[in-house]
Short mmCIF file of C-alpha atoms in Angstrom, two decimals:
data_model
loop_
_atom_site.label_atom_id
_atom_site.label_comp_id
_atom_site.label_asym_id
_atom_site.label_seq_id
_atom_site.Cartn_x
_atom_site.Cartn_y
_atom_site.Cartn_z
CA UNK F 10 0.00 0.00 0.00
CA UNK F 11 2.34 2.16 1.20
CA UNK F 12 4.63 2.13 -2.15
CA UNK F 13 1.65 3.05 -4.47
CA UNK F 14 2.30 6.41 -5.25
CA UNK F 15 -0.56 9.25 -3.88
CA UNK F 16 -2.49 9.01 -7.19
CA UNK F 17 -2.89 5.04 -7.14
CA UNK F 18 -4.02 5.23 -3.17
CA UNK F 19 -7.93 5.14 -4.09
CA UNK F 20 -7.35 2.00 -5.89
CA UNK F 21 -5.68 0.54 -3.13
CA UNK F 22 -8.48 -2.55 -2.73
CA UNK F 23 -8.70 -3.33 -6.21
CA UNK F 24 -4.60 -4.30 -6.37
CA UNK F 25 -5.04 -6.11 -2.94
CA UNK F 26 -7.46 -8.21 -4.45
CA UNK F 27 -5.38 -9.03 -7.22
CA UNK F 28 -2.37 -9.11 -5.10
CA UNK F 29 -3.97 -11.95 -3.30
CA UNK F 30 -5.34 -13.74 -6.59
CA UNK F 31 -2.02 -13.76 -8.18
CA UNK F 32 -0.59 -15.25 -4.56
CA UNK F 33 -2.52 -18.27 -4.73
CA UNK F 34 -2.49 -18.79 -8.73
CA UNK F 35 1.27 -18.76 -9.41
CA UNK F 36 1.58 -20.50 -5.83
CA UNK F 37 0.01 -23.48 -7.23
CA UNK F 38 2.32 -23.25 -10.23
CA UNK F 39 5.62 -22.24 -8.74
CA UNK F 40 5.32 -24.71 -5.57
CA UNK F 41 5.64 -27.17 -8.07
CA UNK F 42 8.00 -25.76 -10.89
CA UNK F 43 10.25 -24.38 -8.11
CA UNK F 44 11.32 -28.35 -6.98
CA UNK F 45 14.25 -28.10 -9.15
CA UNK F 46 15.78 -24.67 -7.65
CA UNK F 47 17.45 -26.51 -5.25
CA UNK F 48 17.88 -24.42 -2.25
CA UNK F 49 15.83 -21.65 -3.71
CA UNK F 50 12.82 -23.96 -4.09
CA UNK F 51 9.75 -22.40 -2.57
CA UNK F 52 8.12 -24.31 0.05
CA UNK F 53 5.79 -26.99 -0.57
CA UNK F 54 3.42 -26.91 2.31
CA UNK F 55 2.98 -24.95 5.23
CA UNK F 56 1.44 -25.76 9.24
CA UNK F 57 -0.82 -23.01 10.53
CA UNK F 58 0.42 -23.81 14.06
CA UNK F 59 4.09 -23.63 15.09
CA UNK F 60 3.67 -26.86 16.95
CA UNK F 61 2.99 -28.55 13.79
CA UNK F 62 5.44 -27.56 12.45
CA UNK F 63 7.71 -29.06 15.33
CA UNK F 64 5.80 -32.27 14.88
CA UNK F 65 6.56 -32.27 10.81
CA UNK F 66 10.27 -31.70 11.46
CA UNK F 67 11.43 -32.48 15.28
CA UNK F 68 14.76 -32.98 14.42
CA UNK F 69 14.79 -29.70 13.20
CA UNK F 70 12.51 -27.27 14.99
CA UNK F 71 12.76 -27.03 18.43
CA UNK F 72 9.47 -25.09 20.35
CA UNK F 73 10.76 -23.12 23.49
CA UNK F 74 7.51 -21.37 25.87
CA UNK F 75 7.63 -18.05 26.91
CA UNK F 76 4.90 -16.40 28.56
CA UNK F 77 1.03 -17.77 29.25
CA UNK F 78 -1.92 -16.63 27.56
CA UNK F 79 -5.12 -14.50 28.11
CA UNK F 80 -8.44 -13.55 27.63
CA UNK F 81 -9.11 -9.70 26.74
CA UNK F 82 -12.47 -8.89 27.40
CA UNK F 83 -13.32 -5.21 26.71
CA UNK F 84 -16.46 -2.94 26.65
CA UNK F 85 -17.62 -0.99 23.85
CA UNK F 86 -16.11 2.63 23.56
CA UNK F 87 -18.53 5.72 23.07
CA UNK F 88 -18.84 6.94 19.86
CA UNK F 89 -20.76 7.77 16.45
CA UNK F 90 -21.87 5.75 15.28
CA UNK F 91 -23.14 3.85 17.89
CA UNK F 92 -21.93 0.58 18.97
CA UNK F 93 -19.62 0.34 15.61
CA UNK F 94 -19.56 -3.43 14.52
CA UNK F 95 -15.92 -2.77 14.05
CA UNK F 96 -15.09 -2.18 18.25
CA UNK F 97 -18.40 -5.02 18.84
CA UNK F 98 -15.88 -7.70 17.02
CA UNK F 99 -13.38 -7.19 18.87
CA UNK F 100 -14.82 -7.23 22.40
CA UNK F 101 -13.03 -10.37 23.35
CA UNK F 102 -9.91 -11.66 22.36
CA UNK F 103 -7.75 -14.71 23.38
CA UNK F 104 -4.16 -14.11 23.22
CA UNK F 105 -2.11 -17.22 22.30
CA UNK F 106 0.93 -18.36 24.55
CA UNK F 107 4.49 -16.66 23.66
CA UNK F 108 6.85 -18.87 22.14
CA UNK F 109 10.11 -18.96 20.36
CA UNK F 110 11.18 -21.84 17.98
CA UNK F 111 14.46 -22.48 17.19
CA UNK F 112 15.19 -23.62 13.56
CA UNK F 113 18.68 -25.71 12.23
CA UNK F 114 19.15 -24.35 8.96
CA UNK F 115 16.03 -22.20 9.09
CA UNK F 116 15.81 -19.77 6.07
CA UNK F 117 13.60 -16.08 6.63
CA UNK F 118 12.69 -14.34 3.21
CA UNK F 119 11.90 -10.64 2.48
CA UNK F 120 10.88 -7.63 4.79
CA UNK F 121 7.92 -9.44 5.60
CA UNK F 122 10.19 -12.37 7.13
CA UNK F 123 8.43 -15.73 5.91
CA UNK F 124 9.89 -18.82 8.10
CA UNK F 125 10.81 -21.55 6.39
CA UNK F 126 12.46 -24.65 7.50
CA UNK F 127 15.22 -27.04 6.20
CA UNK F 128 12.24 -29.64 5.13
CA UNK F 129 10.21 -26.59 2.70
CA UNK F 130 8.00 -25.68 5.33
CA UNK F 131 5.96 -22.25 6.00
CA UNK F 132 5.43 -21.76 9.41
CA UNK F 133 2.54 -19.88 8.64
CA UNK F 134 2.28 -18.65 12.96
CA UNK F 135 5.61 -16.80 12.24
CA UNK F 136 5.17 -15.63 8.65
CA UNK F 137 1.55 -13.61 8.83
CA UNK F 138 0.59 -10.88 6.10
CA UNK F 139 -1.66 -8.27 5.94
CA UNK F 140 -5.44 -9.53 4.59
CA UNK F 141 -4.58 -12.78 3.23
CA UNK F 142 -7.34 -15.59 3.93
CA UNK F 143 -4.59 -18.63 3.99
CA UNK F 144 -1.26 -19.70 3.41
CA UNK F 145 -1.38 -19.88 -0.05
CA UNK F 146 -2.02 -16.61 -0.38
CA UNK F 147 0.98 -15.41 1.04
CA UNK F 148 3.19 -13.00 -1.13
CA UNK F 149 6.34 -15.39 -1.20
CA UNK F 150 4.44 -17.10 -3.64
CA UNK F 151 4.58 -14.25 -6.10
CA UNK F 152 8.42 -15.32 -7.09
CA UNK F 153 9.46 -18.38 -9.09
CA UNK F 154 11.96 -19.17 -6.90
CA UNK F 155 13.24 -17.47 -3.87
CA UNK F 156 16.06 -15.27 -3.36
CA UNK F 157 19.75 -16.45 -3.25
CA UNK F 158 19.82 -17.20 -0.12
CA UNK F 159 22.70 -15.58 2.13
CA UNK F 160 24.25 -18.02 4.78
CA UNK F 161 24.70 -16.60 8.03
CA UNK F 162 27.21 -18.12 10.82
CA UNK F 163 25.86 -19.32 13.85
CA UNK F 164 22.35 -17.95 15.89
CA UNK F 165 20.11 -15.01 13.64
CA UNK F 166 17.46 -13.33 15.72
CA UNK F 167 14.47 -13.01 13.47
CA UNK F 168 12.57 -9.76 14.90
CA UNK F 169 11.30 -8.65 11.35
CA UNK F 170 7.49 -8.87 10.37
CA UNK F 171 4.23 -8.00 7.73
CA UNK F 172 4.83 -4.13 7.67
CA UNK F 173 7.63 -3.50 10.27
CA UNK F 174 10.30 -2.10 7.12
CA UNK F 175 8.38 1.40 6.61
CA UNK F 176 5.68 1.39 9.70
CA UNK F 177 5.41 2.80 13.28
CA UNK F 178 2.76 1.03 15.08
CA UNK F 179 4.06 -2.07 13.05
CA UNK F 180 7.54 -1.76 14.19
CA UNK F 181 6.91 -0.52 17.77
CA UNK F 182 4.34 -3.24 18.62
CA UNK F 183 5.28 -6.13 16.42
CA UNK F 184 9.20 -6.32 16.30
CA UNK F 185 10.43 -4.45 19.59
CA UNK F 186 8.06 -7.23 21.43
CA UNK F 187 9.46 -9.79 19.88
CA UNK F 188 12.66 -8.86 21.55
CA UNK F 189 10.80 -9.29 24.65
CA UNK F 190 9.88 -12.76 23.93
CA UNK F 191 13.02 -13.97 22.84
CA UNK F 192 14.54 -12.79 26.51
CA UNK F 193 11.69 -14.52 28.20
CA UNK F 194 12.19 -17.97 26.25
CA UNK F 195 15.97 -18.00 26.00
CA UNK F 196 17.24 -15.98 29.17
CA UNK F 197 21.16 -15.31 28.59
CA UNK F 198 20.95 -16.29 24.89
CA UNK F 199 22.98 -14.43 22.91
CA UNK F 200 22.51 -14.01 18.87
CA UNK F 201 25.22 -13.67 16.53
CA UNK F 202 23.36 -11.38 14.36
CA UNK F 203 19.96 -9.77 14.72
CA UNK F 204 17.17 -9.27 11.40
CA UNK F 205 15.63 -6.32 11.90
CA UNK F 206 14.76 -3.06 9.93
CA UNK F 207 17.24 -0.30 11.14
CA UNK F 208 17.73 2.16 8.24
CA UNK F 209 14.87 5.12 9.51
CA UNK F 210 16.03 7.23 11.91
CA UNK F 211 12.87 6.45 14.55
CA UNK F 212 13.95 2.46 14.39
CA UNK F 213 17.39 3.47 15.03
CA UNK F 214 16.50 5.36 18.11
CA UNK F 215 13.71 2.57 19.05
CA UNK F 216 16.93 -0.06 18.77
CA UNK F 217 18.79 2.17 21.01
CA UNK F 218 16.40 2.60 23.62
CA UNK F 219 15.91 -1.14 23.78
CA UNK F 220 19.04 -2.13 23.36
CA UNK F 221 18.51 -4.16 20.65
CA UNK F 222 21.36 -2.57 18.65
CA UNK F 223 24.15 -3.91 21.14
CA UNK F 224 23.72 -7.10 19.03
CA UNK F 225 24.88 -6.66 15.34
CA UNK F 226 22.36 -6.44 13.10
CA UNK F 227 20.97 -7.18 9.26
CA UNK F 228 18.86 -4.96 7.27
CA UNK F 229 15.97 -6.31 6.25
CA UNK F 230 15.53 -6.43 2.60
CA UNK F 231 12.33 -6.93 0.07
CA UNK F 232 14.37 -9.47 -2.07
CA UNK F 233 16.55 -10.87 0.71
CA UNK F 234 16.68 -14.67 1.97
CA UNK F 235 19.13 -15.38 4.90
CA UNK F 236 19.83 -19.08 5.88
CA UNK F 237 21.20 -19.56 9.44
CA UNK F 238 23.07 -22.36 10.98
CA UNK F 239 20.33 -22.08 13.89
CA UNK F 240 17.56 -19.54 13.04
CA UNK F 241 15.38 -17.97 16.49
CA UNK F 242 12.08 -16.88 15.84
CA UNK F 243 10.07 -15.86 18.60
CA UNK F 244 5.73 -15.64 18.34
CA UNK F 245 4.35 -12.87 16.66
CA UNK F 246 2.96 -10.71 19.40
CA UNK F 247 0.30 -8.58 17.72
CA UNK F 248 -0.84 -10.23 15.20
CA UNK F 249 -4.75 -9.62 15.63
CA UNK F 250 -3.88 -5.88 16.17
CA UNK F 251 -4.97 -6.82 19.79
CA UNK F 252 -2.31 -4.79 21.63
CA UNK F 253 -1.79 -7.36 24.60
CA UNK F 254 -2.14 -6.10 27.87
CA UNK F 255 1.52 -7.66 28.06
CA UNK F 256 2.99 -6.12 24.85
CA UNK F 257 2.09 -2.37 26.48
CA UNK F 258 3.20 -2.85 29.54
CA UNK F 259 6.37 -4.73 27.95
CA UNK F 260 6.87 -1.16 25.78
CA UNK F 261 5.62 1.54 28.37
CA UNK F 262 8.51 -0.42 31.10
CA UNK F 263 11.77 -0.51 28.12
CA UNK F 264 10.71 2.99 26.62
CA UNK F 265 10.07 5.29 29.60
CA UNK F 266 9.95 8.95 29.65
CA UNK F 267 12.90 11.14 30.16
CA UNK F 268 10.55 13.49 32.74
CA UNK F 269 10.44 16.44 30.23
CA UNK F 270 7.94 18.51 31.83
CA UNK F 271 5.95 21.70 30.49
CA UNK F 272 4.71 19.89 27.57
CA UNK F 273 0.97 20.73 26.02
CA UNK F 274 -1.73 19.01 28.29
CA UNK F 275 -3.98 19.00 25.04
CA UNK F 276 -3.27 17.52 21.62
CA UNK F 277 -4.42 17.67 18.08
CA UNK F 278 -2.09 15.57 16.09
CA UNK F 279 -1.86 16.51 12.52
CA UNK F 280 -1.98 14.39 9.30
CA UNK F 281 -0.66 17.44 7.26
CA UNK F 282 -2.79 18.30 3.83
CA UNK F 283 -1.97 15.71 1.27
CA UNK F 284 -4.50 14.29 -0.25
CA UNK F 285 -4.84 10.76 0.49
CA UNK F 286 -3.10 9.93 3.19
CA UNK F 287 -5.88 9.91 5.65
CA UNK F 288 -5.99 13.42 6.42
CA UNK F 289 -8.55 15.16 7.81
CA UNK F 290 -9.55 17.75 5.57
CA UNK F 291 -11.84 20.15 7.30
CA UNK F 292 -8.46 20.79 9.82
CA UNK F 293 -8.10 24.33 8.61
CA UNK F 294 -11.35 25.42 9.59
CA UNK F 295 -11.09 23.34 12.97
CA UNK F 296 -7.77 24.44 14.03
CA UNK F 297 -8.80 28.01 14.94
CA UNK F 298 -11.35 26.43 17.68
CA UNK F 299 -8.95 23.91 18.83
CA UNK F 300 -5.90 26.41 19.48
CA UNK F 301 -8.61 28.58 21.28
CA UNK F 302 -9.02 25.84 23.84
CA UNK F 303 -5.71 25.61 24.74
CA UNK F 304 -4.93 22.58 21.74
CA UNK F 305 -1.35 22.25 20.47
CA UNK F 306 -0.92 20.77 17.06
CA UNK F 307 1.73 18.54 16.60
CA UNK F 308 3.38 16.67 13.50
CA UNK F 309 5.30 13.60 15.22
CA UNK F 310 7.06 12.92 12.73
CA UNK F 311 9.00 15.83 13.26
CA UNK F 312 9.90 14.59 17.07
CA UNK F 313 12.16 12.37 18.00
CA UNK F 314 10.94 8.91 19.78
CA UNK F 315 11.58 10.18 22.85
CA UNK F 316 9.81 13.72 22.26
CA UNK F 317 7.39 11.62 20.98
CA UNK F 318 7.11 9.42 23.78
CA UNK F 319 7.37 12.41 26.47
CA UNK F 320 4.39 14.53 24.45
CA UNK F 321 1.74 11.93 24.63
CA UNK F 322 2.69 11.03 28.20
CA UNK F 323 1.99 14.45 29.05
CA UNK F 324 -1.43 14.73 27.11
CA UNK F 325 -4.62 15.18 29.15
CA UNK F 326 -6.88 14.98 25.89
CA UNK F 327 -5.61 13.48 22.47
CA UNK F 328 -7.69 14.09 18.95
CA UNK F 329 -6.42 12.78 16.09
CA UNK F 330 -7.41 11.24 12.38
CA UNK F 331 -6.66 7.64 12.45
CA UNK F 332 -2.53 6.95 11.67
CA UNK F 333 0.40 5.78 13.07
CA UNK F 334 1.18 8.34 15.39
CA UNK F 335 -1.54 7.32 17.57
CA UNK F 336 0.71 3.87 18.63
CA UNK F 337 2.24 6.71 20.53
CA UNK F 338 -0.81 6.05 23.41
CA UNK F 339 1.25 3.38 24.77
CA UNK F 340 2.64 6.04 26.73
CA UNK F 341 0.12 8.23 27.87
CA UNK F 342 -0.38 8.35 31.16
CA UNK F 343 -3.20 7.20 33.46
CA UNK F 344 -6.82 8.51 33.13
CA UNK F 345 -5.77 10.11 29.18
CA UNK F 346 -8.80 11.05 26.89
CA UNK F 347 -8.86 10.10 23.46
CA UNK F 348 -11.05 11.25 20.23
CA UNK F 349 -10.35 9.24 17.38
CA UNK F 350 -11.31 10.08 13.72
CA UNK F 351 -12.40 7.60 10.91
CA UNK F 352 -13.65 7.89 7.27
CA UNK F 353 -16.76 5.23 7.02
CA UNK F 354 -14.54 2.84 4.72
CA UNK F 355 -11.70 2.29 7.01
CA UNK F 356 -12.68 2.03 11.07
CA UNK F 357 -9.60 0.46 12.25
CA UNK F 358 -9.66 -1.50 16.22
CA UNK F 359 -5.87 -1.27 16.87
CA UNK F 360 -5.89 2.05 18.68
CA UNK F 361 -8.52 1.47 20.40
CA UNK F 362 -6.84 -1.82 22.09
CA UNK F 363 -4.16 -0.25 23.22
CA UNK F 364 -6.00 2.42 24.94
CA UNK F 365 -8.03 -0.40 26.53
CA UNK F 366 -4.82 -1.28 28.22
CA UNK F 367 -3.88 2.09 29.67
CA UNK F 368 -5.48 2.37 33.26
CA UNK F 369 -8.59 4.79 33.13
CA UNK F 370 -8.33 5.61 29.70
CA UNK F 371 -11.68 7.27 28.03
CA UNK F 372 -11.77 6.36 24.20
CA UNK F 373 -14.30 8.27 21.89
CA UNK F 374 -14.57 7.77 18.41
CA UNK F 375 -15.90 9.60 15.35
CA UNK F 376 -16.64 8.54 12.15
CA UNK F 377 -17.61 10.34 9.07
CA UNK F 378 -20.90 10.33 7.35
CA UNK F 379 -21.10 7.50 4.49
CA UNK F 380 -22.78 4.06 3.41
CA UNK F 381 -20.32 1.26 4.42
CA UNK F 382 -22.41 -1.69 4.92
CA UNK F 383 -21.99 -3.71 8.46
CA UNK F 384 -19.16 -6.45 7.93
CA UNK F 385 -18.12 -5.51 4.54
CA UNK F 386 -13.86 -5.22 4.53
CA UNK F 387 -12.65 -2.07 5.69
CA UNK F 388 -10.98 -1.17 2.12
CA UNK F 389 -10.75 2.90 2.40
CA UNK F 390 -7.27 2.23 4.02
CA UNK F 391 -6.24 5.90 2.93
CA UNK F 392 -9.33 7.60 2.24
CA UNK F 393 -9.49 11.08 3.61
CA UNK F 394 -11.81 11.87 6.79
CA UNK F 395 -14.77 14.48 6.03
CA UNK F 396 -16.69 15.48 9.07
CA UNK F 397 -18.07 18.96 9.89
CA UNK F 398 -15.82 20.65 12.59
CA UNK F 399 -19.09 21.36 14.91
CA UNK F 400 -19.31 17.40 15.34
CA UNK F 401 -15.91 17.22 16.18
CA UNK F 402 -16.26 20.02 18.46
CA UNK F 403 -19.68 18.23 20.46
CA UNK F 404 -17.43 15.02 19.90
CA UNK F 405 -14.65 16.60 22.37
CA UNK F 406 -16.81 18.42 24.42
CA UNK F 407 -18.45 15.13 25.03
CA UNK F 408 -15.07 13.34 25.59
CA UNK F 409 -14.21 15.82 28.37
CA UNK F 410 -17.58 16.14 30.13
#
């Protein structure tokens, strides 16, 4: 999606769909013609469970625990619409156990880090992607063959996932936890080499923080295939876009704030004016109101993590149009108020979830006017947000009431 350029965004659904057609067609095709690449042969079959893949291969795939499971069960946030079918799905949520496995000759392909093992197995747990219905939809199935594949000495730490090479939320609450359940599995374990995105300047300083970068690390890459003598791969933590009670309070202890204080008790964070990119476009006329109420407006992609982190821990009140910079509510602090803005085609859970798992947080939500049916796929996923700025201004007052 995000490497459409601004033109081709509307169209966005339309190329998933094909995306996902082509996936499974050449699949069936290259799964078979790809038998004679050798050790660039696709795999042939894939387990939707880690454990069986364990039970295919035990002398190859070793499962190690980590942390237990557990049950989310949340209420439904005030908003308008009404009792959104989007928050109603997600009111419960079982998280799965926290694993890591531990692969001899384990092979992990492209930025979106499929796991396969020695035997041409995807271990579909590990190797999720964005709106796919099965494994043989996956995108490594787009390629004849895979990539070359680079051999790598001794133990690779696979933190890389779906959308953690150009995404916030994806990289602060997919990969960094990771990290966190590799420690928990394998306590004094110590990687030769990490895989991990580290070329933007926010994963950089979110490697720092975490201390990730102390290990040496290896860019991910969109046409990259690493082979390690012993390959770790710990449970994807987020894959639901649940937000785990566990994974925030994993995130809010590793990335704390630096006690900056006078910061701007109210926020309106910005999506700038582009057309789409999710923007909200009646902001101009908005703004005035907001700043008279005290509001700052702030771009974070102009902070650094830690100004970032600092800012929203300081926030009273948070509005914002649904984006990245909202993953940022990890660290607000207790009893934080939040107004979140939708379009009608693309009412998104995930920050919602991790508000749920800030003590006394108040979530409101917003979305436009428009005819989106009840369970039909959330497709809009950059359409711009429309809404009057007098129901955004009853919308806050409400929130703060």
């Amino acid at each position: 999606m995000s490497r459409l350029p601004s033109a081709l965004q509307p169209a966005w659904p339309l190329f998933k769909r094909v995306h996902r057609l082509l996936s499974f067609l050449l699949g069936v095709v290259f799964r078979r013609t790809s038998k004679i690449a050798g050790a660039r042969a696709l795999p042939r079959r894939a387990t939707l469970r880690a454990l069986d893949t364990v039970a295919l291969e035990p002398g190859a795939v070793v499962l190690y625990p980590a942390g237990p499971g557990e049950q989310l069960a949340r209420t439904m946030p005030v908003g308008t619409p009404a009792n959104h079918w989007v928050f109603e799905n997600e009111l419960k949520y079982d998280v799965p156990a926290r694993f890591c496995l531990e692969i001899e000759q384990g092979t992990t392909v492209g930025d979106y880090a499929a796991i396969v093992t020695p035997g041409g197995t995807l271990d579909y747990e590990t190797s999720g992607y964005f709106g796919i219905n099965s494994w043989r939809e996956h995108p490594i199935f787009l390629r004849p063959q895979l990539p070359r594949p680079e051999h790598v000495e001794g133990t690779l730490l696979n933190l890389t996932t779906r959308g953690s090479h150009a995404n916030y939320y994806h990289f602060l609450l997919d990969v960094l936890p990771r990290y966190g359940i590799f420690r928990e599995a394998l306590p004094g374990r110590v990687p030769d080499a990490v895989y991990v995105p580290h070329a933007s300047r926010y994963q950089q300083q979110l490697l720092a923080m975490t201390g990730i970068d102390r290990h040496p690390m290896i860019q991910a890459g969109k046409h990259t295939a690493l082979r390690a003598d012993r390959l770790l791969v710990p449970s994807t933590p987020n894959q639901e876009l649940a937000a785990p009670r566990w994974v925030v309070e994993w995130l809010r202890g590793h990335l704390p704030t630096s006690g900056a204080t006078g910061l701007p008790k109210k926020l309106y964070v910005t999506r700038g004016d582009a057309p789409n990119t999710r923007r909200y476009v009646e902001e101009p006329e908005l703004w005035p109101m907001l700043e008279a109420q005290g509001f700052a407006r702030i771009d974070p992609g102009t902070l650094t993590v830690q100004e970032q982190i600092d800012t929203f821990a300081g926030a009273e009140v948070i509005v914002a149009p649904h984006g990245a910079a909202l993953s940022n509510l990890v660290f607000c602090s207790p009893g934080v108020r939040i107004l979140e803005l939708f379009a009608p085609n693309y009412v998104n859970h995930c920050y919602w979830t991790i508000a749920c798992a800030v003590p006394d947080a108040t979530y409101h939500y917003l979305v436009a006017d428009g005819s989106h049916g009840e369970g039909k796929p959330m497709t809009g996923v950059l359409t711009d947000i429309r809404i009057p700025p007098a129901r955004v201004l009853e919308a806050i007052e409400l929130l703060v009431s």
